[in-house]
Amino acid sequence: TWTGPSEFYQGTAADYRIVVANRGDIVALQIDCHLKLPDGAMPSSLPAGAIRKGNAIHWEIKRLEPNESVAIPIGLSMNETGENILEFSAACKNSLPLNSTYKTMIDSIVDLKLSVKDPVAPAPVGQPVVYATEIYT
């Protein structure tokens, strides 16, 4: 299962959590985990022992007892606007592989600066005055 934001702003950090559970009745050994990141994603925190290669993160869960689960926290910052898809897969020697995806919508934000310029000379009371404004991005 996944938890995390379904929507957040470009360039801000978000925390995700993947929960891997052994619902079988035998021990799962050497679970090979892979997380494919969308373009522009930058991890801020990774699972213990994880290795990043390009847009993929790999790690291993040594052992998962029957009816046991493990929560894996992952911190990410994403820079590509629109729908971003995280793809998780896990496989071990004695079980079927599992695959799961999580979609997050990234909205852009603009850093605007507003500048107001006062009139050059004083204006009489009650008369219209012209101010100039400039917006910078």
mmCIF file of C-alpha atoms in Angstrom:
data_model
loop_
_atom_site.group_PDB
_atom_site.id
_atom_site.type_symbol
_atom_site.label_atom_id
_atom_site.label_comp_id
_atom_site.label_asym_id
_atom_site.label_seq_id
_atom_site.Cartn_x
_atom_site.Cartn_y
_atom_site.Cartn_z
ATOM 1 C CA THR A 1 0.000 0.000 0.000
ATOM 2 C CA TRP A 2 1.042 3.634 -0.505
ATOM 3 C CA THR A 3 0.467 6.824 1.401
ATOM 4 C CA GLY A 4 1.545 10.250 0.266
ATOM 5 C CA PRO A 5 0.191 13.438 -1.257
ATOM 6 C CA SER A 6 -1.948 13.112 -4.355
ATOM 7 C CA GLU A 7 -1.152 16.736 -5.196
ATOM 8 C CA PHE A 8 1.535 19.241 -4.200
ATOM 9 C CA TYR A 9 3.583 22.130 -5.562
ATOM 10 C CA GLN A 10 6.579 21.959 -7.856
ATOM 11 C CA GLY A 11 9.931 21.905 -6.053
ATOM 12 C CA THR A 12 8.503 21.284 -2.575
ATOM 13 C CA ALA A 13 9.271 18.177 -0.520
ATOM 14 C CA ALA A 14 6.734 15.402 0.023
ATOM 15 C CA ASP A 15 6.839 12.285 2.173
ATOM 16 C CA TYR A 16 5.639 8.944 0.849
ATOM 17 C CA ARG A 17 5.358 5.615 2.602
ATOM 18 C CA ILE A 18 5.254 2.181 1.004
ATOM 19 C CA VAL A 19 4.051 -0.695 3.172
ATOM 20 C CA VAL A 20 5.146 -4.170 2.050
ATOM 21 C CA ALA A 21 3.219 -6.982 3.745
ATOM 22 C CA ASN A 22 3.677 -10.742 3.720
ATOM 23 C CA ARG A 23 0.122 -12.079 3.669
ATOM 24 C CA GLY A 24 1.280 -15.628 3.005
ATOM 25 C CA ASP A 25 2.085 -18.389 5.456
ATOM 26 C CA ILE A 26 5.807 -18.815 4.686
ATOM 27 C CA VAL A 27 8.768 -16.513 5.267
ATOM 28 C CA ALA A 28 9.606 -14.186 2.350
ATOM 29 C CA LEU A 29 13.375 -14.030 1.863
ATOM 30 C CA GLN A 30 15.592 -11.535 0.049
ATOM 31 C CA ILE A 31 12.849 -9.277 -1.271
ATOM 32 C CA ASP A 32 14.341 -7.205 -4.090
ATOM 33 C CA CYS A 33 12.620 -3.782 -4.144
ATOM 34 C CA HIS A 34 12.689 -1.276 -7.018
ATOM 35 C CA LEU A 35 11.197 2.202 -7.205
ATOM 36 C CA LYS A 36 11.117 3.972 -10.561
ATOM 37 C CA LEU A 37 10.987 7.757 -10.166
ATOM 38 C CA PRO A 38 9.444 10.181 -12.655
ATOM 39 C CA ASP A 39 11.741 12.591 -14.505
ATOM 40 C CA GLY A 40 12.805 15.527 -12.328
ATOM 41 C CA ALA A 41 12.260 13.711 -9.010
ATOM 42 C CA MET A 42 14.966 14.234 -6.383
ATOM 43 C CA PRO A 43 14.997 11.981 -3.300
ATOM 44 C CA SER A 44 15.578 13.661 0.054
ATOM 45 C CA SER A 45 15.382 10.472 2.124
ATOM 46 C CA LEU A 46 15.747 6.848 1.064
ATOM 47 C CA PRO A 47 15.328 3.431 2.684
ATOM 48 C CA ALA A 48 18.339 2.052 4.552
ATOM 49 C CA GLY A 49 20.828 0.484 2.145
ATOM 50 C CA ALA A 50 19.126 1.924 -0.937
ATOM 51 C CA ILE A 51 21.142 2.632 -4.068
ATOM 52 C CA ARG A 52 20.047 5.147 -6.664
ATOM 53 C CA LYS A 53 20.870 4.554 -10.330
ATOM 54 C CA GLY A 54 19.415 7.212 -12.610
ATOM 55 C CA ASN A 55 15.662 7.332 -12.054
ATOM 56 C CA ALA A 56 15.570 4.043 -10.133
ATOM 57 C CA ILE A 57 16.126 3.207 -6.474
ATOM 58 C CA HIS A 58 16.998 -0.355 -5.416
ATOM 59 C CA TRP A 59 17.111 -1.950 -1.955
ATOM 60 C CA GLU A 60 16.519 -5.306 -0.311
ATOM 61 C CA ILE A 61 14.345 -6.491 2.551
ATOM 62 C CA LYS A 62 16.221 -9.483 4.008
ATOM 63 C CA ARG A 63 13.304 -11.292 5.627
ATOM 64 C CA LEU A 64 9.576 -10.813 6.129
ATOM 65 C CA GLU A 65 7.742 -13.252 8.389
ATOM 66 C CA PRO A 66 4.163 -14.398 7.650
ATOM 67 C CA ASN A 67 1.645 -11.662 8.504
ATOM 68 C CA GLU A 68 4.494 -9.183 9.032
ATOM 69 C CA SER A 69 4.741 -5.833 7.260
ATOM 70 C CA VAL A 70 7.404 -3.187 6.907
ATOM 71 C CA ALA A 71 6.860 0.540 6.253
ATOM 72 C CA ILE A 72 9.364 2.210 3.940
ATOM 73 C CA PRO A 73 9.512 6.034 4.135
ATOM 74 C CA ILE A 74 10.704 7.943 1.070
ATOM 75 C CA GLY A 75 11.083 11.719 0.767
ATOM 76 C CA LEU A 76 10.882 13.261 -2.693
ATOM 77 C CA SER A 77 10.886 16.631 -4.371
ATOM 78 C CA MET A 78 9.394 16.701 -7.876
ATOM 79 C CA ASN A 79 9.990 19.378 -10.471
ATOM 80 C CA GLU A 80 7.980 18.230 -13.491
ATOM 81 C CA THR A 81 4.471 19.674 -13.507
ATOM 82 C CA GLY A 82 1.474 17.513 -14.316
ATOM 83 C CA GLU A 83 0.881 13.892 -13.415
ATOM 84 C CA ASN A 84 3.931 12.113 -11.969
ATOM 85 C CA ILE A 85 3.859 8.343 -11.531
ATOM 86 C CA LEU A 86 5.930 6.410 -8.993
ATOM 87 C CA GLU A 87 6.303 2.720 -9.890
ATOM 88 C CA PHE A 88 7.180 0.202 -7.164
ATOM 89 C CA SER A 89 7.962 -3.470 -7.666
ATOM 90 C CA ALA A 90 9.154 -6.199 -5.319
ATOM 91 C CA ALA A 91 10.085 -9.827 -5.873
ATOM 92 C CA CYS A 92 11.596 -12.646 -3.847
ATOM 93 C CA LYS A 93 12.719 -16.193 -4.617
ATOM 94 C CA ASN A 94 9.723 -17.940 -3.107
ATOM 95 C CA SER A 95 6.791 -15.738 -4.150
ATOM 96 C CA LEU A 96 5.096 -13.981 -7.025
ATOM 97 C CA PRO A 97 6.286 -10.431 -7.814
ATOM 98 C CA LEU A 98 4.151 -7.463 -6.899
ATOM 99 C CA ASN A 99 3.777 -4.140 -8.691
ATOM 100 C CA SER A 100 2.139 -0.942 -7.552
ATOM 101 C CA THR A 101 1.928 2.626 -8.833
ATOM 102 C CA TYR A 102 1.119 5.928 -7.162
ATOM 103 C CA LYS A 103 0.096 9.081 -9.019
ATOM 104 C CA THR A 104 0.805 12.590 -7.805
ATOM 105 C CA MET A 105 -0.280 15.782 -9.567
ATOM 106 C CA ILE A 106 2.369 18.508 -9.407
ATOM 107 C CA ASP A 107 1.162 22.112 -9.697
ATOM 108 C CA SER A 108 3.505 24.912 -10.642
ATOM 109 C CA ILE A 109 4.000 28.031 -8.588
ATOM 110 C CA VAL A 110 5.352 31.337 -9.749
ATOM 111 C CA ASP A 111 7.467 33.594 -7.575
ATOM 112 C CA LEU A 112 6.200 37.083 -8.399
ATOM 113 C CA LYS A 113 7.643 40.407 -7.343
ATOM 114 C CA LEU A 114 5.570 43.581 -7.594
ATOM 115 C CA SER A 115 7.173 47.000 -7.833
ATOM 116 C CA VAL A 116 5.185 50.253 -7.455
ATOM 117 C CA LYS A 117 6.692 53.543 -8.583
ATOM 118 C CA ASP A 118 5.413 56.775 -7.025
ATOM 119 C CA PRO A 119 4.636 59.814 -9.204
ATOM 120 C CA VAL A 120 7.626 62.063 -9.952
ATOM 121 C CA ALA A 121 6.067 65.230 -8.470
ATOM 122 C CA PRO A 122 3.524 65.914 -5.723
ATOM 123 C CA ALA A 123 -0.094 66.052 -6.878
ATOM 124 C CA PRO A 124 -2.771 68.447 -5.630
ATOM 125 C CA VAL A 125 -5.265 67.003 -3.151
ATOM 126 C CA GLY A 126 -8.338 65.577 -4.870
ATOM 127 C CA GLN A 127 -6.649 65.238 -8.287
ATOM 128 C CA PRO A 128 -5.964 61.887 -10.005
ATOM 129 C CA VAL A 129 -2.447 60.485 -9.596
ATOM 130 C CA VAL A 130 -0.759 57.937 -11.865
ATOM 131 C CA TYR A 131 1.324 55.157 -10.320
ATOM 132 C CA ALA A 132 3.390 52.715 -12.370
ATOM 133 C CA THR A 133 3.473 49.006 -11.467
ATOM 134 C CA GLU A 134 5.823 46.300 -12.704
ATOM 135 C CA ILE A 135 5.557 42.566 -12.134
ATOM 136 C CA TYR A 136 8.660 40.360 -12.298
ATOM 137 C CA THR A 137 8.720 36.576 -12.427
#
